[in-house]
């Protein structure tokens, strides 16, 4: 096998030299690190333009000396953390990225749709407990599938990729765990206590969520299997070390678990108040388990900016608050959830007695009608199902004529209804302000950036790293460098290999002799330069 493998490698080397070395590679991104924050702020202020000016390349908005080659406006921004840059995705165009995200979004919708069909089937055939357990299992499997799907998307940095994953995860789990349960539960079973009612389903869901995540995290079956079964049976030290790496975690998944529990609690808060207790216990246990995993089990992940936190705080937490106000108002207005309106007449004597009947779901019931009982008629108490539009706000004045079911004690519905409007208006302006800021930056030039902190220079920070192009190959212990790092300080690279301090064995420029040419301006590898400040060389 040795000679055959060597011949294959030589053939590939020749192919790369012939096909890639003669190809032209245009620069897609340039990263600049300043010695002082004042230098960074001066650059941002001096080159800042509106999005419209960059789109039209309106050269009149900047002096000629600030244009790239005197012809083009540069698009500048504060870059993400060095370890979070996805170097291989920087050259993808907007059209390609939009197409990729459209496809992955459609696949996400298909997965959610298939899950909904499965849950409805389990509830119809086996009951509410089976459907609740199916939902719990689905919320474990869906994140794995969505992570695999989102890998096909191109993003400039890890924060953007995880934000995309977070949006898909949150949408899928909110629909499956909260909205689907409400959809498949008959309105009249909202407060019932039978095997097809809503409350038993909520107990099953919340208890399953309380134990599922901690048990999966603490047991860590997959990684323990690698360490204790596969690891000792590897043929060499390098392969064994691969089996002893820490578990991979995603910040997007941790945020999703939190928002999912919070959304379920808010959605069913009026009908299932114990959900707040279950949610508090679940979030508390999850916090301690995640803290233990972060310190003891998880591997080091790229440093992220605040994209996920801003997305969650601005949109998802706000949406959960709006749903909380909306569902409390509609659920309070829909009490007592029996779709029956009392009439002023009493029942005829021919209906007095005990009768056998069958419910719409096929369950037999005994009905006793005593003498002097009042007549009732059907009235739709679910004000969200009014046609052609839901009743909004859900207040007594919006009850249909001749179908009034709200008691004088439900006068508090007015407070709920108008408070719901206030919360929705607040959430709308909160989200609109974010969109307005983006539109403002597109049409108006930013006036100032963050003020620099005096006294701290780049070279004074001992553990700071630079923007070093690299690519992580699955199964490798270290990333693969994509540039010549011989002329920069070793402290610029955030990882070390004690067996190879020079990191040459992890550098792609040495893989094929002759491919890297320092004098060639059209090099296939990235170029990195470092100019140390005076007195700190």
XYZ file of C-alpha atoms in Angstrom:
537
model
C 0.000 0.000 0.000
C 2.905 2.358 0.671
C 4.128 2.834 -2.939
C 0.564 3.158 -4.213
C -0.246 5.805 -1.606
C 2.959 7.700 -2.422
C 2.111 7.694 -6.114
C -1.383 8.992 -5.387
C 0.028 11.841 -3.290
C 2.524 12.773 -6.009
C -0.246 12.787 -8.617
C -2.365 15.075 -6.455
C 0.590 17.392 -5.844
C 1.159 17.673 -9.578
C -2.514 18.352 -10.215
C -2.565 21.115 -7.599
C 0.573 22.719 -9.024
C -0.858 22.701 -12.545
C -4.397 23.827 -11.767
C -4.117 26.070 -8.741
C -0.732 27.734 -8.997
C -1.630 29.424 -12.291
C -5.036 30.604 -11.116
C -5.608 34.193 -10.006
C -7.031 34.714 -6.517
C -8.471 38.128 -5.775
C -8.357 39.554 -2.281
C -11.740 39.223 -0.550
C -11.068 40.631 2.921
C -8.272 42.636 4.559
C -7.885 42.616 8.345
C -5.947 45.447 9.991
C -4.954 45.562 13.659
C -3.862 48.916 15.123
C -1.438 49.390 17.969
C -3.820 51.783 19.727
C -7.583 52.048 19.856
C -7.267 55.690 18.853
C -5.780 54.591 15.540
C -8.686 52.207 14.966
C -11.278 54.886 15.755
C -9.535 57.427 13.495
C -9.599 54.915 10.638
C -13.278 54.109 11.155
C -14.229 57.782 11.320
C -12.097 58.698 8.316
C -13.407 55.975 5.999
C -17.004 55.683 7.219
C -19.658 56.098 4.526
C -23.319 55.238 4.100
C -24.434 51.884 2.755
C -26.021 53.636 -0.228
C -22.742 55.387 -1.082
C -20.845 52.098 -0.985
C -23.489 50.430 -3.136
C -23.300 53.199 -5.754
C -19.538 53.731 -5.247
C -20.169 57.456 -4.824
C -16.569 58.688 -4.799
C -17.560 62.261 -3.973
C -18.236 61.437 -0.303
C -14.534 60.851 0.455
C -11.321 62.673 -0.434
C -9.392 61.042 -3.315
C -6.587 59.896 -0.992
C -9.064 57.785 0.999
C -10.298 55.831 -2.014
C -8.848 52.429 -2.818
C -6.538 52.992 -5.783
C -8.312 56.315 -6.185
C -11.411 54.617 -7.612
C -13.302 52.573 -5.021
C -14.917 53.124 -1.630
C -13.858 50.542 0.917
C -16.468 48.823 3.059
C -15.032 48.874 6.560
C -16.341 47.525 9.849
C -15.092 46.292 13.185
C -14.106 42.637 12.637
C -15.149 39.699 14.819
C -12.798 37.916 17.189
C -9.797 36.335 15.398
C -10.678 32.786 16.442
C -14.232 33.096 15.089
C -13.363 34.100 11.507
C -14.357 31.435 8.954
C -11.522 32.028 6.521
C -12.680 29.630 3.808
C -16.060 31.374 3.494
C -14.860 34.961 3.078
C -14.963 34.914 -0.728
C -18.570 33.757 -1.123
C -20.888 36.252 -2.816
C -24.140 37.564 -1.390
C -26.163 35.635 -3.990
C -24.543 32.329 -3.034
C -25.105 32.928 0.659
C -28.730 33.925 0.119
C -29.339 30.802 -1.970
C -27.757 28.566 0.671
C -29.848 30.031 3.471
C -33.017 29.759 1.408
C -32.412 26.049 0.820
C -31.570 25.337 4.464
C -34.637 27.287 5.588
C -36.882 25.224 3.309
C -35.353 22.016 4.657
C -35.970 23.285 8.192
C -39.630 23.872 7.358
C -39.856 20.351 5.940
C -38.364 18.850 9.107
C -40.753 20.811 11.309
C -43.696 19.774 9.142
C -42.741 16.091 9.266
C -42.350 16.294 13.040
C -45.788 17.855 13.415
C -47.354 15.050 11.364
C -45.613 12.446 13.535
C -46.738 14.072 16.789
C -50.340 14.354 15.588
C -50.287 10.672 14.606
C -48.916 9.633 18.009
C -51.538 11.687 19.834
C -54.396 10.338 17.727
C -53.346 6.712 18.079
C -51.661 6.477 21.494
C -52.743 9.503 23.517
C -51.336 12.647 25.050
C -48.446 11.048 26.972
C -47.105 9.363 23.844
C -47.312 12.620 21.889
C -45.555 14.528 24.696
C -42.727 11.981 24.772
C -42.509 12.189 20.979
C -42.158 15.963 21.270
C -39.370 15.541 23.832
C -37.532 13.080 21.591
C -38.004 15.385 18.603
C -36.526 18.356 20.458
C -33.419 16.213 20.992
C -33.078 15.015 17.397
C -34.035 18.220 15.565
C -30.991 20.237 16.823
C -28.665 17.520 15.497
C -30.304 17.609 12.067
C -30.313 21.399 11.895
C -26.623 21.579 12.837
C -25.807 19.245 9.942
C -27.935 21.292 7.552
C -26.508 24.654 8.624
C -22.977 23.407 7.915
C -23.690 23.942 4.222
C -24.101 27.693 4.783
C -21.228 30.109 4.220
C -20.679 32.743 6.909
C -17.895 35.217 7.493
C -17.586 34.382 11.172
C -18.697 31.814 13.712
C -21.063 34.258 15.390
C -23.038 34.714 12.175
C -23.188 30.938 11.622
C -24.409 30.274 15.146
C -26.975 33.069 14.870
C -28.383 31.402 11.760
C -28.503 28.079 13.606
C -30.105 29.764 16.618
C -32.930 31.187 14.487
C -33.677 27.788 12.949
C -33.486 25.959 16.271
C -35.700 28.441 18.076
C -38.324 28.437 15.337
C -38.406 24.635 15.176
C -38.503 24.025 18.925
C -41.059 26.764 19.620
C -43.392 25.285 17.027
C -42.920 21.666 18.104
C -42.849 22.122 21.877
C -45.457 24.864 22.401
C -47.540 25.800 19.371
C -48.152 22.247 18.178
C -49.490 21.096 21.545
C -51.985 23.958 21.608
C -53.033 23.259 18.023
C -53.775 19.539 18.487
C -55.578 19.963 21.828
C -59.330 20.654 21.514
C -60.327 23.984 23.018
C -62.775 22.321 25.418
C -59.960 20.120 26.782
C -57.889 23.114 27.889
C -58.954 22.734 31.543
C -60.123 19.114 31.448
C -58.222 16.358 33.179
C -58.372 13.290 30.973
C -55.826 11.407 28.935
C -56.280 13.736 25.939
C -56.380 17.033 27.835
C -53.842 19.850 27.836
C -52.789 19.853 31.493
C -51.484 16.237 31.566
C -49.542 17.001 28.391
C -47.978 20.035 30.077
C -46.940 17.991 33.102
C -45.315 15.414 30.840
C -43.518 18.029 28.730
C -42.158 20.081 31.620
C -41.027 17.052 33.630
C -39.330 15.581 30.558
C -37.550 18.891 29.864
C -36.446 19.128 33.483
C -34.592 15.805 33.285
C -33.714 15.426 29.604
C -31.010 18.060 29.149
C -29.132 17.431 32.446
C -29.143 13.650 31.972
C -27.868 13.884 28.396
C -25.183 16.409 29.383
C -23.935 14.568 32.470
C -23.970 11.079 30.955
C -22.277 12.245 27.716
C -22.525 8.720 26.327
C -20.921 9.417 22.959
C -17.761 11.078 24.289
C -17.395 8.593 27.150
C -17.620 5.788 24.595
C -14.817 7.425 22.599
C -12.602 7.911 25.649
C -13.056 4.572 27.394
C -13.794 2.168 24.522
C -12.325 3.568 21.313
C -9.413 5.575 22.741
C -7.366 2.752 24.331
C -7.720 0.685 21.149
C -6.164 3.219 18.761
C -2.940 2.363 16.932
C -0.917 5.466 17.848
C -0.822 8.386 20.267
C -2.183 10.924 17.785
C -5.332 8.934 17.105
C -5.832 8.239 20.782
C -5.544 11.955 21.570
C -8.329 12.628 19.077
C -10.679 10.427 21.100
C -9.926 12.351 24.287
C -10.924 15.782 23.035
C -13.620 17.652 24.916
C -17.240 17.604 23.841
C -18.324 20.186 21.264
C -20.907 22.681 22.444
C -22.748 25.456 20.644
C -23.785 28.679 22.312
C -26.775 28.792 19.976
C -28.012 25.459 21.347
C -27.671 26.643 24.946
C -29.669 29.800 24.175
C -32.308 27.735 22.387
C -32.811 25.449 25.380
C -33.369 28.489 27.578
C -35.745 30.313 25.231
C -37.711 27.115 24.549
C -38.488 26.578 28.235
C -39.264 30.273 28.666
C -41.601 30.320 25.658
C -43.478 27.211 26.811
C -43.926 28.768 30.251
C -45.218 32.072 28.882
C -47.483 30.458 26.288
C -49.332 28.313 28.852
C -48.877 30.618 31.853
C -52.594 31.244 32.428
C -53.702 27.635 31.996
C -50.662 26.009 33.626
C -49.169 28.307 36.316
C -46.991 25.473 37.751
C -44.964 25.911 34.571
C -43.129 28.796 36.270
C -41.949 26.435 39.013
C -40.930 23.768 36.515
C -39.160 26.381 34.387
C -37.288 27.801 37.376
C -36.060 24.359 38.407
C -35.165 23.453 34.816
C -33.189 26.644 34.201
C -31.445 26.360 37.571
C -30.378 22.767 36.989
C -29.326 23.591 33.429
C -27.177 26.458 34.706
C -25.220 24.258 37.102
C -24.861 21.407 34.616
C -23.638 23.803 31.916
C -21.214 25.396 34.355
C -19.796 21.984 35.243
C -19.554 21.032 31.562
C -17.902 24.327 30.633
C -15.202 23.910 33.268
C -14.708 20.147 33.031
C -15.973 18.610 29.800
C -16.458 20.962 26.871
C -13.650 21.741 24.456
C -12.483 25.255 23.739
C -14.671 27.005 21.189
C -14.029 30.166 19.138
C -14.676 33.437 20.924
C -17.947 34.978 19.793
C -19.261 38.511 19.719
C -22.716 39.431 20.982
C -24.760 38.552 17.856
C -26.698 35.739 19.541
C -27.297 37.726 22.726
C -28.577 40.742 20.765
C -30.775 38.576 18.550
C -32.225 36.781 21.562
C -32.776 39.913 23.629
C -34.207 42.032 20.819
C -36.396 39.544 18.999
C -36.978 36.245 20.786
C -37.325 37.477 24.368
C -39.510 40.311 23.102
C -41.621 37.868 21.086
C -41.994 35.624 24.142
C -43.167 38.627 26.179
C -45.703 39.552 23.486
C -46.993 35.964 23.358
C -47.272 35.944 27.158
C -49.494 39.035 27.134
C -51.498 37.828 24.143
C -52.203 34.307 25.434
C -53.071 35.487 28.947
C -55.648 37.874 27.491
C -57.226 35.298 25.168
C -57.183 32.480 27.729
C -58.785 34.658 30.396
C -61.460 35.712 27.911
C -62.088 32.084 26.875
C -62.834 30.829 30.393
C -64.548 28.377 31.193
C -63.476 26.697 27.906
C -66.723 24.782 27.333
C -68.138 26.627 24.293
C -71.523 26.786 26.036
C -73.637 29.905 26.561
C -76.424 29.866 29.156
C -79.954 30.714 28.021
C -82.820 32.052 30.136
C -85.085 29.040 29.411
C -85.112 25.713 31.261
C -84.905 22.273 29.685
C -87.999 20.438 28.568
C -89.190 17.534 30.721
C -88.416 15.075 27.925
C -84.697 15.784 28.354
C -84.628 15.221 32.135
C -82.796 12.026 33.121
C -79.516 10.166 32.483
C -78.315 9.565 28.930
C -75.390 7.843 27.224
C -73.450 9.880 24.661
C -70.243 9.695 22.672
C -67.832 12.606 22.442
C -66.324 13.823 19.195
C -63.085 12.005 20.063
C -64.963 8.701 20.429
C -65.039 8.524 24.230
C -68.396 7.465 25.840
C -69.817 9.669 28.601
C -72.876 9.619 30.879
C -74.933 12.812 30.993
C -77.412 13.537 33.791
C -79.898 16.369 33.259
C -81.766 17.312 36.477
C -85.105 19.035 36.468
C -84.969 22.834 36.331
C -81.654 22.960 34.454
C -81.123 25.836 32.072
C -80.707 25.406 28.352
C -77.323 26.079 26.772
C -76.328 26.747 23.201
C -73.016 26.438 21.407
C -70.938 29.601 21.282
C -67.345 29.924 20.172
C -65.394 31.037 23.249
C -62.030 30.853 21.515
C -61.865 34.442 20.316
C -58.784 33.660 18.232
C -60.924 31.505 15.911
C -63.484 34.118 14.978
C -64.046 34.592 11.261
C -62.809 36.287 9.187
C -60.426 37.781 11.782
C -59.775 37.042 15.459
C -61.439 39.321 17.979
C -58.865 41.865 19.090
C -58.488 42.903 21.780
C -60.201 39.984 23.593
C -62.572 42.031 25.759
C -66.264 41.503 26.696
C -67.397 44.099 24.159
C -66.136 41.865 21.330
C -68.345 38.905 22.239
C -70.795 37.975 19.446
C -74.309 39.329 19.780
C -76.514 36.857 21.623
C -73.551 34.703 22.685
C -72.294 36.205 25.926
C -70.545 33.823 28.292
C -68.316 36.092 30.361
C -69.434 36.502 33.961
C -69.218 39.789 35.887
C -66.135 38.327 37.557
C -64.396 38.341 34.193
C -64.476 42.123 34.009
C -60.722 41.951 34.522
C -60.630 40.824 30.878
C -60.686 44.517 29.938
C -57.447 45.043 31.834
C -55.844 42.017 30.183
C -57.031 43.065 26.733
C -55.801 46.655 26.833
C -52.581 45.679 28.628
C -51.988 43.228 25.795
C -52.183 46.105 23.315
C -49.686 48.100 25.365
C -47.193 45.220 25.448
C -47.555 44.595 21.714
C -46.962 48.277 20.946
C -43.865 48.270 23.174
C -42.471 45.142 21.490
C -43.208 46.569 18.043
C -41.296 49.788 18.718
C -38.451 47.824 20.294
C -38.023 45.699 17.171
C -38.677 48.622 14.831
C -35.921 50.657 16.491
C -33.375 47.996 15.511
C -34.580 48.012 11.903
C -34.618 51.819 11.906
C -30.989 51.941 13.039
C -29.980 49.679 10.157
C -31.882 51.855 7.688
C -30.320 54.964 9.193
C -26.806 53.586 8.671
C -27.706 52.780 5.069
C -28.758 56.346 4.238
C -26.767 58.448 6.753
C -23.089 58.394 7.611
C -22.223 57.317 11.173
C -21.150 60.366 13.156
C -18.928 58.700 15.721
C -17.665 55.386 16.989
C -16.905 54.191 20.502
C -14.398 56.327 22.360
C -11.029 54.612 22.783
C -9.715 53.586 26.175
C -6.391 55.358 26.779
C -3.284 53.681 28.112
C -3.696 50.169 26.632
C -1.883 49.218 23.422
C -2.139 46.068 21.350
C 1.402 44.938 22.091
C 0.893 45.495 25.841
C -1.717 42.727 26.125
C 0.178 39.446 26.692
C -2.491 36.964 25.548
C -3.918 38.867 22.590
C -3.876 37.178 19.179
C -3.851 38.359 15.590
C -5.879 37.522 12.502
C -4.053 34.438 11.238
C -5.777 32.597 8.339
C -6.338 28.950 9.214
C -8.727 26.091 8.565
C -9.832 23.336 10.904
C -9.966 19.871 9.329
C -12.367 17.493 11.149
C -10.419 14.908 13.097
C -7.313 17.086 13.510
C -6.024 18.164 16.879
C -4.874 21.560 15.590
C -5.979 23.936 12.817
C -4.109 24.099 9.511
C -2.400 27.441 8.902
C -2.883 29.048 5.481
C -0.060 31.603 5.484
C 3.615 32.089 6.259
C 3.902 32.812 9.994
C 7.690 32.787 10.203
C 7.907 36.596 10.355
C 5.386 37.241 13.104
C 5.465 36.753 16.842
C 4.360 33.321 18.061
C 2.037 35.027 20.540
C -0.153 36.086 17.608
C -1.379 32.483 17.248
C -3.777 31.389 19.978
C -2.784 27.695 20.005
C 0.481 25.788 20.562
C 1.811 22.340 19.731
C 4.502 21.290 22.198
C 5.728 18.656 19.724
C 6.152 21.228 16.945
C 6.807 24.750 18.308
C 7.333 26.099 14.774
C 3.916 24.750 13.685
C 5.364 23.846 10.271
C 3.656 20.451 10.303
C 0.346 22.296 10.621
C 1.017 24.773 7.810
C -0.401 24.168 4.330
C 2.382 26.134 2.611
C 4.782 23.246 3.305
C 2.465 20.486 2.089
C 3.495 20.788 -1.569
C 7.081 21.889 -2.317
C 7.169 24.815 -4.712
C 3.534 25.836 -4.351
C 4.321 28.696 -1.973
C 6.441 31.470 -3.458
C 7.127 34.434 -1.218
C 8.064 36.679 -4.144
C 4.938 35.900 -6.178
C 2.287 38.601 -5.774
C -0.403 36.196 -7.002
C 0.222 33.667 -4.267
C -2.452 31.063 -3.560
C -1.987 31.565 0.178
C -2.904 34.495 2.372
C -0.356 37.174 3.164
C 0.266 38.430 6.670
C 2.543 41.286 7.754
C 3.522 42.551 11.186
C 5.145 45.889 11.945
C 6.041 46.067 15.644
C 5.907 49.511 17.271
C 9.128 51.321 18.010
C 10.990 49.892 20.958
C 8.838 46.723 21.074
C 10.321 44.669 18.252
